[in-house]
mmCIF file of C-alpha atoms in Angstrom:
data_model
loop_
_atom_site.group_PDB
_atom_site.id
_atom_site.type_symbol
_atom_site.label_atom_id
_atom_site.label_comp_id
_atom_site.label_asym_id
_atom_site.label_seq_id
_atom_site.Cartn_x
_atom_site.Cartn_y
_atom_site.Cartn_z
ATOM 1 C CA MET A 1 184.921 165.785 -39.923
ATOM 2 C CA ASP A 2 187.692 164.692 -37.519
ATOM 3 C CA TYR A 3 190.444 164.418 -40.160
ATOM 4 C CA ASP A 4 190.955 165.030 -43.839
ATOM 5 C CA ILE A 5 193.002 161.848 -44.179
ATOM 6 C CA VAL A 6 193.505 158.730 -42.039
ATOM 7 C CA ILE A 7 196.573 156.626 -42.856
ATOM 8 C CA SER A 8 196.471 152.988 -41.763
ATOM 9 C CA GLY A 9 200.092 151.907 -41.320
ATOM 10 C CA GLY A 10 203.132 153.606 -39.834
ATOM 11 C CA GLY A 11 205.933 151.898 -41.701
ATOM 12 C CA ILE A 12 208.203 153.903 -43.976
ATOM 13 C CA ALA A 13 205.478 154.367 -46.594
ATOM 14 C CA GLY A 14 202.869 155.372 -44.014
ATOM 15 C CA LEU A 15 205.166 157.813 -42.236
ATOM 16 C CA THR A 16 206.144 159.361 -45.569
ATOM 17 C CA ALA A 17 202.484 159.646 -46.514
ATOM 18 C CA ALA A 18 201.715 161.404 -43.233
ATOM 19 C CA ALA A 19 204.529 163.906 -43.805
ATOM 20 C CA GLY A 20 203.494 164.421 -47.420
ATOM 21 C CA PHE A 21 199.837 165.134 -46.763
ATOM 22 C CA ALA A 22 200.452 167.153 -43.608
ATOM 23 C CA SER A 23 203.045 169.335 -45.337
ATOM 24 C CA ALA A 24 200.424 170.007 -48.025
ATOM 25 C CA GLY A 25 198.030 171.321 -45.374
ATOM 26 C CA PHE A 26 195.760 168.301 -44.832
ATOM 27 C CA HIS A 27 194.752 167.400 -41.279
ATOM 28 C CA THR A 28 196.155 163.879 -41.043
ATOM 29 C CA LEU A 29 195.986 160.934 -38.641
ATOM 30 C CA CYS A 30 198.519 158.103 -38.952
ATOM 31 C CA VAL A 31 198.118 154.934 -36.878
ATOM 32 C CA ASP A 32 200.117 151.721 -36.603
ATOM 33 C CA PRO A 33 199.677 148.813 -34.186
ATOM 34 C CA THR A 34 203.425 148.592 -33.528
ATOM 35 C CA PRO A 35 205.474 151.583 -32.348
ATOM 36 C CA PRO A 36 208.485 152.114 -34.640
ATOM 37 C CA VAL A 37 211.761 150.604 -33.430
ATOM 38 C CA THR A 38 214.230 153.446 -33.847
ATOM 39 C CA MET A 39 217.454 151.872 -32.535
ATOM 40 C CA ARG A 40 219.702 149.606 -34.620
ATOM 41 C CA ASP A 41 220.004 147.001 -31.855
ATOM 42 C CA GLY A 42 216.429 147.322 -30.596
ATOM 43 C CA GLU A 43 214.245 144.227 -30.433
ATOM 44 C CA GLY A 44 212.319 143.960 -33.681
ATOM 45 C CA ALA A 45 214.409 146.601 -35.501
ATOM 46 C CA ASP A 46 214.073 146.476 -39.280
ATOM 47 C CA LEU A 47 217.629 145.763 -40.411
ATOM 48 C CA ARG A 48 216.868 146.103 -44.097
ATOM 49 C CA THR A 49 217.869 149.225 -45.971
ATOM 50 C CA THR A 50 216.086 151.368 -48.519
ATOM 51 C CA ALA A 51 217.712 152.893 -51.573
ATOM 52 C CA PHE A 52 215.848 156.040 -52.560
ATOM 53 C CA LEU A 53 216.254 156.555 -56.295
ATOM 54 C CA GLN A 54 216.491 160.052 -57.791
ATOM 55 C CA PRO A 55 212.736 160.741 -58.205
ATOM 56 C CA ALA A 56 212.035 159.489 -54.679
ATOM 57 C CA GLN A 57 214.768 161.693 -53.224
ATOM 58 C CA GLY A 58 213.274 164.714 -54.982
ATOM 59 C CA PHE A 59 209.853 163.948 -53.511
ATOM 60 C CA LEU A 60 211.279 163.522 -49.995
ATOM 61 C CA ASP A 61 213.014 166.876 -50.349
ATOM 62 C CA GLU A 62 209.784 168.522 -51.479
ATOM 63 C CA ILE A 63 207.857 167.331 -48.417
ATOM 64 C CA GLY A 64 210.598 168.291 -45.943
ATOM 65 C CA LEU A 65 211.940 164.835 -45.068
ATOM 66 C CA TRP A 66 215.210 164.827 -47.001
ATOM 67 C CA PRO A 67 216.958 167.494 -44.862
ATOM 68 C CA ARG A 68 216.614 165.086 -41.914
ATOM 69 C CA LEU A 69 217.931 162.144 -43.941
ATOM 70 C CA ALA A 70 220.701 163.567 -46.121
ATOM 71 C CA GLU A 71 223.524 163.389 -43.584
ATOM 72 C CA HIS A 72 222.830 159.698 -42.946
ATOM 73 C CA ALA A 73 222.546 158.673 -46.615
ATOM 74 C CA THR A 74 225.183 156.769 -48.594
ATOM 75 C CA PRO A 75 225.201 157.683 -52.307
ATOM 76 C CA LEU A 76 224.989 154.887 -54.885
ATOM 77 C CA GLN A 77 227.142 155.934 -57.828
ATOM 78 C CA VAL A 78 227.449 152.560 -59.551
ATOM 79 C CA MET A 79 225.224 149.487 -59.777
ATOM 80 C CA ARG A 80 227.397 146.446 -60.483
ATOM 81 C CA ILE A 81 225.865 143.224 -61.796
ATOM 82 C CA VAL A 82 228.019 140.112 -61.428
ATOM 83 C CA ASP A 83 227.190 136.734 -62.936
ATOM 84 C CA ALA A 84 228.923 133.920 -61.065
ATOM 85 C CA GLY A 85 226.900 131.061 -62.527
ATOM 86 C CA GLY A 86 229.807 128.949 -63.758
ATOM 87 C CA PRO A 87 231.041 125.650 -62.308
ATOM 88 C CA VAL A 88 232.729 127.476 -59.406
ATOM 89 C CA ALA A 89 231.640 130.516 -57.405
ATOM 90 C CA GLU A 90 233.663 133.211 -59.115
ATOM 91 C CA PRO A 91 232.762 136.191 -61.321
ATOM 92 C CA ARG A 92 232.629 135.434 -65.030
ATOM 93 C CA VAL A 93 230.678 138.487 -66.239
ATOM 94 C CA THR A 94 230.867 141.831 -64.401
ATOM 95 C CA LYS A 95 229.117 144.940 -65.692
ATOM 96 C CA ASP A 96 229.032 148.391 -64.074
ATOM 97 C CA PHE A 97 226.030 150.624 -64.687
ATOM 98 C CA GLU A 98 227.367 154.152 -64.078
ATOM 99 C CA SER A 99 225.045 156.929 -62.914
ATOM 100 C CA ASN A 100 227.164 159.402 -64.880
ATOM 101 C CA ASP A 101 225.881 157.799 -68.102
ATOM 102 C CA ILE A 102 222.446 159.333 -67.532
ATOM 103 C CA SER A 103 222.774 162.005 -64.835
ATOM 104 C CA GLY A 104 225.142 164.097 -62.772
ATOM 105 C CA LYS A 105 223.581 162.628 -59.618
ATOM 106 C CA PRO A 106 223.932 159.212 -57.976
ATOM 107 C CA PHE A 107 221.360 156.565 -58.881
ATOM 108 C CA GLY A 108 220.126 156.818 -55.328
ATOM 109 C CA TRP A 109 220.949 157.061 -51.653
ATOM 110 C CA ASN A 110 220.844 154.179 -49.167
ATOM 111 C CA LEU A 111 219.622 154.391 -45.569
ATOM 112 C CA PRO A 112 218.860 151.828 -42.843
ATOM 113 C CA ASN A 113 215.133 151.299 -42.307
ATOM 114 C CA TRP A 114 215.328 151.660 -38.520
ATOM 115 C CA LEU A 115 216.981 155.073 -38.947
ATOM 116 C CA LEU A 116 214.380 156.143 -41.508
ATOM 117 C CA ARG A 117 211.631 155.421 -39.018
ATOM 118 C CA ARG A 118 213.414 157.417 -36.328
ATOM 119 C CA GLU A 119 213.912 160.483 -38.496
ATOM 120 C CA MET A 120 210.479 160.339 -40.083
ATOM 121 C CA ALA A 121 208.714 160.012 -36.743
ATOM 122 C CA THR A 122 210.722 162.994 -35.481
ATOM 123 C CA ARG A 123 209.642 165.009 -38.533
ATOM 124 C CA LEU A 124 205.981 164.229 -37.838
ATOM 125 C CA GLY A 125 206.448 165.650 -34.361
ATOM 126 C CA GLU A 126 207.420 168.969 -35.960
ATOM 127 C CA LEU A 127 204.221 169.238 -38.046
ATOM 128 C CA ALA A 128 201.225 170.879 -36.409
ATOM 129 C CA ASN A 129 198.495 169.187 -38.449
ATOM 130 C CA VAL A 130 199.489 165.530 -38.145
ATOM 131 C CA ASP A 131 198.497 163.164 -35.347
ATOM 132 C CA PHE A 132 200.747 160.085 -35.141
ATOM 133 C CA ARG A 133 199.459 157.341 -32.829
ATOM 134 C CA PRO A 134 201.860 154.380 -32.628
ATOM 135 C CA GLY A 135 200.376 151.431 -30.786
ATOM 136 C CA THR A 136 196.957 151.991 -32.333
ATOM 137 C CA ALA A 137 195.470 149.965 -35.195
ATOM 138 C CA THR A 138 192.557 150.386 -37.573
ATOM 139 C CA THR A 139 190.007 147.633 -36.889
ATOM 140 C CA ALA A 140 186.956 148.471 -39.005
ATOM 141 C CA LEU A 141 185.974 150.640 -41.956
ATOM 142 C CA PHE A 142 182.548 151.937 -42.935
ATOM 143 C CA THR A 143 182.190 154.151 -45.990
ATOM 144 C CA ARG A 144 179.523 156.075 -47.779
ATOM 145 C CA GLU A 145 179.551 158.609 -50.600
ATOM 146 C CA GLY A 146 180.580 161.598 -48.497
ATOM 147 C CA GLU A 147 182.884 160.160 -45.800
ATOM 148 C CA ALA A 148 184.560 157.177 -44.183
ATOM 149 C CA ARG A 149 184.304 156.096 -40.575
ATOM 150 C CA VAL A 150 187.263 154.241 -39.140
ATOM 151 C CA THR A 151 187.193 152.276 -35.898
ATOM 152 C CA LEU A 152 190.469 152.183 -33.960
ATOM 153 C CA SER A 153 191.809 149.548 -31.579
ATOM 154 C CA ASP A 154 191.317 151.862 -28.590
ATOM 155 C CA GLY A 155 187.577 151.759 -29.268
ATOM 156 C CA SER A 156 187.318 155.255 -30.710
ATOM 157 C CA LYS A 157 185.843 156.086 -34.119
ATOM 158 C CA VAL A 158 186.997 158.847 -36.437
ATOM 159 C CA ARG A 159 185.404 160.437 -39.500
ATOM 160 C CA THR A 160 187.527 161.271 -42.501
ATOM 161 C CA ARG A 161 187.306 162.154 -46.186
ATOM 162 C CA LEU A 162 189.991 159.707 -47.331
ATOM 163 C CA VAL A 163 191.542 156.540 -45.909
ATOM 164 C CA VAL A 164 195.003 155.626 -47.192
ATOM 165 C CA ALA A 165 195.910 151.963 -46.702
ATOM 166 C CA ALA A 166 199.661 151.698 -46.124
ATOM 167 C CA ASP A 167 199.248 148.691 -43.851
ATOM 168 C CA GLY A 168 201.312 146.090 -45.651
ATOM 169 C CA ARG A 169 200.929 143.045 -47.830
ATOM 170 C CA GLY A 170 198.190 141.628 -45.586
ATOM 171 C CA SER A 171 196.415 145.026 -45.430
ATOM 172 C CA PRO A 172 193.424 144.892 -43.053
ATOM 173 C CA MET A 173 191.879 147.902 -44.809
ATOM 174 C CA ARG A 174 192.160 146.226 -48.200
ATOM 175 C CA GLN A 175 190.557 143.074 -46.822
ATOM 176 C CA THR A 176 187.763 145.067 -45.173
ATOM 177 C CA ALA A 177 187.036 146.715 -48.532
ATOM 178 C CA GLY A 178 186.848 143.291 -50.193
ATOM 179 C CA ILE A 179 189.683 143.961 -52.633
ATOM 180 C CA GLY A 180 191.362 140.747 -53.771
ATOM 181 C CA VAL A 181 195.019 140.164 -54.639
ATOM 182 C CA LYS A 182 196.998 138.063 -57.095
ATOM 183 C CA THR A 183 199.991 136.462 -55.369
ATOM 184 C CA THR A 184 203.010 134.729 -56.917
ATOM 185 C CA ARG A 185 205.165 132.569 -54.657
ATOM 186 C CA PHE A 186 208.736 131.741 -55.634
ATOM 187 C CA GLY A 187 209.677 129.241 -52.940
ATOM 188 C CA GLN A 188 212.352 131.711 -51.828
ATOM 189 C CA LYS A 189 213.227 133.481 -48.636
ATOM 190 C CA ALA A 190 215.503 136.456 -48.115
ATOM 191 C CA LEU A 191 218.037 136.999 -45.366
ATOM 192 C CA ALA A 192 218.866 140.588 -44.419
ATOM 193 C CA PHE A 193 221.791 141.682 -42.284
ATOM 194 C CA ALA A 194 224.785 144.026 -42.214
ATOM 195 C CA VAL A 195 228.423 143.093 -42.737
ATOM 196 C CA THR A 196 231.842 144.670 -42.481
ATOM 197 C CA HIS A 197 234.566 143.852 -44.983
ATOM 198 C CA PRO A 198 238.209 144.863 -45.569
ATOM 199 C CA ILE A 199 237.805 145.922 -49.206
ATOM 200 C CA PRO A 200 235.914 149.278 -49.551
ATOM 201 C CA HIS A 201 232.623 149.331 -51.450
ATOM 202 C CA CYS A 202 233.443 152.705 -53.081
ATOM 203 C CA ASN A 203 229.710 153.546 -53.187
ATOM 204 C CA VAL A 204 229.074 150.627 -55.544
ATOM 205 C CA SER A 205 225.944 148.514 -55.076
ATOM 206 C CA THR A 206 226.881 144.953 -56.082
ATOM 207 C CA GLU A 207 224.353 142.285 -57.119
ATOM 208 C CA ILE A 208 225.860 138.799 -57.509
ATOM 209 C CA HIS A 209 223.899 136.139 -59.403
ATOM 210 C CA ARG A 210 224.511 132.416 -59.120
ATOM 211 C CA THR A 211 221.502 130.310 -58.099
ATOM 212 C CA GLY A 212 218.510 130.735 -55.831
ATOM 213 C CA GLY A 213 218.397 134.504 -56.223
ATOM 214 C CA PRO A 214 220.747 137.489 -56.042
ATOM 215 C CA PHE A 215 223.200 138.219 -53.242
ATOM 216 C CA THR A 216 223.199 142.015 -53.010
ATOM 217 C CA LEU A 217 225.552 144.270 -51.062
ATOM 218 C CA VAL A 218 224.436 147.886 -50.720
ATOM 219 C CA PRO A 219 226.839 150.516 -49.315
ATOM 220 C CA LEU A 220 226.440 151.812 -45.776
ATOM 221 C CA PRO A 221 228.592 154.277 -43.815
ATOM 222 C CA ASP A 222 231.693 152.778 -42.186
ATOM 223 C CA LEU A 223 231.126 150.933 -38.923
ATOM 224 C CA ASP A 224 233.864 151.111 -36.258
ATOM 225 C CA GLY A 225 236.353 152.180 -38.910
ATOM 226 C CA GLN A 226 235.521 149.293 -41.256
ATOM 227 C CA PRO A 227 233.727 149.466 -44.640
ATOM 228 C CA CYS A 228 230.144 148.313 -44.131
ATOM 229 C CA SER A 229 227.351 147.068 -46.388
ATOM 230 C CA ALA A 230 223.765 145.938 -46.042
ATOM 231 C CA VAL A 231 223.140 142.502 -47.527
ATOM 232 C CA VAL A 232 219.984 140.944 -48.922
ATOM 233 C CA TRP A 233 220.589 137.278 -49.720
ATOM 234 C CA MET A 234 217.786 135.526 -51.589
ATOM 235 C CA GLU A 235 217.804 131.729 -51.620
ATOM 236 C CA ASP A 236 215.459 128.794 -52.083
ATOM 237 C CA GLY A 237 213.403 128.507 -48.894
ATOM 238 C CA PRO A 238 214.930 125.379 -47.263
ATOM 239 C CA ARG A 239 218.493 126.587 -47.889
ATOM 240 C CA ALA A 240 217.658 130.053 -46.534
ATOM 241 C CA GLU A 241 216.234 128.493 -43.375
ATOM 242 C CA ARG A 242 219.391 126.393 -42.935
ATOM 243 C CA LEU A 243 221.606 129.453 -43.384
ATOM 244 C CA TYR A 244 219.517 131.369 -40.865
ATOM 245 C CA THR A 245 220.208 128.795 -38.157
ATOM 246 C CA LEU A 246 223.994 128.480 -38.704
ATOM 247 C CA ASP A 247 226.320 129.699 -35.997
ATOM 248 C CA GLN A 248 228.103 132.961 -36.755
ATOM 249 C CA SER A 249 231.397 131.445 -37.900
ATOM 250 C CA ALA A 250 229.753 129.011 -40.312
ATOM 251 C CA PHE A 251 227.417 131.703 -41.611
ATOM 252 C CA GLU A 252 230.326 134.076 -42.277
ATOM 253 C CA GLU A 253 232.105 131.334 -44.216
ATOM 254 C CA GLU A 254 228.991 130.685 -46.321
ATOM 255 C CA MET A 255 228.318 134.348 -47.081
ATOM 256 C CA THR A 256 231.949 135.046 -47.971
ATOM 257 C CA SER A 257 231.823 132.156 -50.429
ATOM 258 C CA ARG A 258 228.512 133.344 -51.904
ATOM 259 C CA SER A 259 229.960 136.857 -52.334
ATOM 260 C CA CYS A 260 232.782 135.309 -54.412
ATOM 261 C CA GLY A 261 235.218 136.956 -52.001
ATOM 262 C CA LEU A 262 234.819 140.270 -53.834
ATOM 263 C CA PHE A 263 235.092 142.269 -50.606
ATOM 264 C CA GLY A 264 237.365 139.933 -48.672
ATOM 265 C CA PRO A 265 236.131 137.988 -45.629
ATOM 266 C CA LEU A 266 232.669 139.207 -44.598
ATOM 267 C CA LYS A 267 231.982 139.679 -40.894
ATOM 268 C CA LEU A 268 228.449 139.761 -39.524
ATOM 269 C CA ALA A 269 227.684 143.191 -38.054
ATOM 270 C CA SER A 270 224.040 142.738 -37.025
ATOM 271 C CA ARG A 271 221.520 140.055 -36.248
ATOM 272 C CA ARG A 272 219.866 138.244 -39.156
ATOM 273 C CA THR A 273 216.256 138.572 -40.271
ATOM 274 C CA ILE A 274 214.394 136.353 -42.738
ATOM 275 C CA TRP A 275 211.162 136.710 -44.707
ATOM 276 C CA PRO A 276 209.371 134.995 -47.630
ATOM 277 C CA ILE A 277 209.661 136.398 -51.152
ATOM 278 C CA ILE A 278 206.442 136.959 -53.085
ATOM 279 C CA ALA A 279 205.071 139.166 -55.827
ATOM 280 C CA GLN A 280 201.606 140.522 -55.248
ATOM 281 C CA GLU A 281 199.253 143.051 -56.789
ATOM 282 C CA ALA A 282 195.805 144.178 -55.721
ATOM 283 C CA ASP A 283 192.908 143.657 -58.112
ATOM 284 C CA ARG A 284 192.247 147.387 -57.912
ATOM 285 C CA LEU A 285 193.835 150.321 -56.112
ATOM 286 C CA THR A 286 190.727 151.977 -54.709
ATOM 287 C CA SER A 287 187.357 151.465 -53.151
ATOM 288 C CA GLN A 288 184.849 153.995 -51.836
ATOM 289 C CA ARG A 289 186.847 156.630 -49.874
ATOM 290 C CA LEU A 290 189.864 154.267 -49.794
ATOM 291 C CA ALA A 291 193.201 154.304 -51.674
ATOM 292 C CA LEU A 292 195.843 151.572 -51.506
ATOM 293 C CA ILE A 293 199.532 152.463 -51.600
ATOM 294 C CA ALA A 294 202.820 150.611 -51.103
ATOM 295 C CA GLU A 295 202.639 146.934 -50.129
ATOM 296 C CA ALA A 296 198.887 147.116 -49.646
ATOM 297 C CA ALA A 297 198.805 147.673 -53.428
ATOM 298 C CA HIS A 298 201.875 145.791 -54.668
ATOM 299 C CA VAL A 299 204.760 143.644 -53.435
ATOM 300 C CA VAL A 300 207.853 142.778 -55.470
ATOM 301 C CA PRO A 301 211.046 140.834 -54.754
ATOM 302 C CA PRO A 302 213.907 143.083 -53.540
ATOM 303 C CA ILE A 303 215.574 143.570 -56.927
ATOM 304 C CA GLY A 304 216.677 146.908 -58.358
ATOM 305 C CA ALA A 305 215.452 149.008 -55.409
ATOM 306 C CA GLN A 306 211.970 149.094 -56.942
ATOM 307 C CA GLY A 307 209.676 148.309 -54.001
ATOM 308 C CA LEU A 308 209.556 151.477 -51.911
ATOM 309 C CA ASN A 309 210.271 153.666 -54.911
ATOM 310 C CA MET A 310 207.080 152.333 -56.527
ATOM 311 C CA SER A 311 205.355 153.127 -53.239
ATOM 312 C CA LEU A 312 206.521 156.732 -53.276
ATOM 313 C CA LYS A 313 205.237 157.078 -56.839
ATOM 314 C CA ASP A 314 201.834 155.969 -55.504
ATOM 315 C CA LEU A 315 202.021 158.563 -52.772
ATOM 316 C CA ALA A 316 203.209 161.364 -55.055
ATOM 317 C CA ALA A 317 200.369 160.669 -57.489
ATOM 318 C CA LEU A 318 197.771 160.623 -54.710
ATOM 319 C CA ARG A 319 199.106 163.764 -53.038
ATOM 320 C CA ASP A 320 199.255 165.658 -56.349
ATOM 321 C CA LEU A 321 195.588 164.827 -57.001
ATOM 322 C CA ALA A 322 194.649 165.980 -53.494
ATOM 323 C CA VAL A 323 196.529 169.265 -53.869
ATOM 324 C CA ALA A 324 195.160 169.944 -57.352
ATOM 325 C CA ARG A 325 191.562 169.526 -56.227
ATOM 326 C CA PRO A 326 191.282 169.622 -52.415
ATOM 327 C CA GLU A 327 187.500 170.040 -52.500
ATOM 328 C CA GLY A 328 187.286 166.583 -54.105
ATOM 329 C CA LEU A 329 189.549 164.818 -51.602
ATOM 330 C CA GLY A 330 188.599 161.155 -51.502
ATOM 331 C CA ASP A 331 185.718 161.359 -53.967
ATOM 332 C CA ARG A 332 185.070 158.964 -56.831
ATOM 333 C CA GLN A 333 186.673 161.226 -59.457
ATOM 334 C CA MET A 334 189.921 161.533 -57.502
ATOM 335 C CA LEU A 335 190.186 157.832 -56.734
ATOM 336 C CA ASP A 336 189.327 156.708 -60.264
ATOM 337 C CA THR A 337 192.037 159.037 -61.578
ATOM 338 C CA TYR A 338 194.539 157.660 -59.061
ATOM 339 C CA HIS A 339 193.816 154.106 -60.189
ATOM 340 C CA ARG A 340 194.231 155.006 -63.865
ATOM 341 C CA THR A 341 197.430 156.948 -63.164
ATOM 342 C CA ARG A 342 199.199 154.135 -61.343
ATOM 343 C CA VAL A 343 197.817 150.746 -62.364
ATOM 344 C CA ALA A 344 199.642 150.269 -65.689
ATOM 345 C CA ASP A 345 203.056 151.149 -64.238
ATOM 346 C CA ILE A 346 202.478 148.889 -61.219
ATOM 347 C CA ARG A 347 201.441 145.905 -63.327
ATOM 348 C CA ALA A 348 204.339 146.348 -65.737
ATOM 349 C CA ARG A 349 206.908 146.591 -62.928
ATOM 350 C CA VAL A 350 205.501 143.653 -60.967
ATOM 351 C CA ALA A 351 205.620 141.535 -64.151
ATOM 352 C CA GLY A 352 209.139 142.712 -65.018
ATOM 353 C CA ILE A 353 210.605 142.144 -61.573
ATOM 354 C CA THR A 354 208.877 138.758 -61.336
ATOM 355 C CA ALA A 355 210.584 137.751 -64.601
ATOM 356 C CA LEU A 356 213.969 139.033 -63.410
ATOM 357 C CA ASN A 357 213.621 137.070 -60.206
ATOM 358 C CA ARG A 358 212.806 133.882 -62.106
ATOM 359 C CA ILE A 359 215.980 134.422 -64.139
ATOM 360 C CA SER A 360 218.032 134.995 -60.980
ATOM 361 C CA GLN A 361 216.810 131.661 -59.539
ATOM 362 C CA LEU A 362 218.183 129.571 -62.411
ATOM 363 C CA SER A 363 220.190 126.577 -61.217
ATOM 364 C CA LYS A 364 220.906 124.548 -64.382
ATOM 365 C CA GLU A 365 224.229 125.570 -65.836
ATOM 366 C CA PRO A 366 223.096 125.885 -69.507
ATOM 367 C CA LEU A 367 220.376 128.312 -68.423
ATOM 368 C CA ARG A 368 222.862 130.227 -66.281
ATOM 369 C CA ASP A 369 225.070 130.502 -69.365
ATOM 370 C CA ILE A 370 222.172 132.064 -71.272
ATOM 371 C CA ARG A 371 221.666 134.525 -68.406
ATOM 372 C CA ALA A 372 225.333 135.558 -68.561
ATOM 373 C CA ARG A 373 225.238 136.038 -72.330
ATOM 374 C CA GLY A 374 222.057 138.100 -71.986
ATOM 375 C CA LEU A 375 223.691 140.428 -69.459
ATOM 376 C CA ASP A 376 226.698 140.809 -71.753
ATOM 377 C CA ALA A 377 224.529 141.630 -74.763
ATOM 378 C CA LEU A 378 222.284 144.115 -72.945
ATOM 379 C CA TYR A 379 225.235 145.967 -71.481
ATOM 380 C CA GLY A 380 227.149 146.085 -74.744
ATOM 381 C CA PHE A 381 224.598 148.250 -76.574
ATOM 382 C CA LYS A 382 224.719 151.667 -74.895
ATOM 383 C CA PRO A 383 221.244 152.948 -75.958
ATOM 384 C CA VAL A 384 219.696 149.825 -74.436
ATOM 385 C CA ARG A 385 221.861 150.136 -71.322
ATOM 386 C CA THR A 386 220.916 153.770 -70.690
ATOM 387 C CA SER A 387 217.243 153.074 -71.416
ATOM 388 C CA LEU A 388 217.256 150.290 -68.836
ATOM 389 C CA MET A 389 218.841 152.592 -66.279
ATOM 390 C CA ARG A 390 216.221 155.282 -66.896
ATOM 391 C CA LEU A 391 213.448 152.712 -66.579
ATOM 392 C CA GLY A 392 214.982 151.599 -63.291
ATOM 393 C CA LEU A 393 214.809 155.153 -62.019
ATOM 394 C CA GLY A 394 211.114 155.301 -62.823
ATOM 395 C CA ALA A 395 210.888 156.657 -66.361
ATOM 396 C CA ARG A 396 208.008 155.323 -68.407
ATOM 397 C CA GLY A 397 208.840 152.714 -70.995
#
């Protein structure tokens, strides 16, 4: 056998998977067709950010990644929800969900995706039993009861006991295995970029609801002496496309208005990226010698920092099964258990986040009024509020 595990996909989930399995002693190959862009201003850099919630941070620490990330991370002490759905764009309901209500730790820690890829790739270089091959893709998969054979884009073939598909929402490995998906389209697109602003964020993540989807500012370290935040702005598709093409001055005026001026005038501090918003879940999480994780298994709108944190729960579950029974790595028993362990939580969270996104899109004022009253009522009852926060961190409902 050439490898214990082959990971298809070298995004954040794939790189984390490689570090997790290699640190547990498994001989691991990780491939991705595109080398990671590890500079903020590099062509193709991923300008989105990832908020690692408490359970995810603990897992990253366990597998040796967190020591590389901690100094770059911005803690998220408060999650602020603002409803600005009235006749004019101004806050009418503002509720702060405080991490101190449920824990002595922050809700999570935020890091830029391009920096995550840089630090994670560096960590893989420190591990003796991982082979990371950026610029190489998986092109074919053949499985039988005892092994999988993976064909790579350089023409080579490797034998392995387990293939982990971390190759995105259009996963070639999932398609090769004939696993279908259920996809929900919202008619939305999201813009991602960084901004500076004169009013400090004070480690508060702020999600502003009006129409089209949330406008979310997530704290980043200061940039050139100015407070800085990452923004994800979800809008109906045609409006998002129009915003994407505005010149910088007009775009800054629009985003300052959409932020209700809560942080003062917003100044663009990066280029803009845009992508379609969907929810998606695979019909099943496994096939013979194959396990799906991350966006190969599930995609959700960027609400509540759930996406990658769901992905790390996939990875933690799969790694724990591998460690508990290494002689059964990749066999039917292991993969059936993985599916049972994860599928209910995935389906519940995809359904919940889909519903929240539908609510955030509301444009008719009477429905926006109902949304505001709902936020007020949920927040006002502390047991419900703390239960929602624990669910957001990954506790089972």
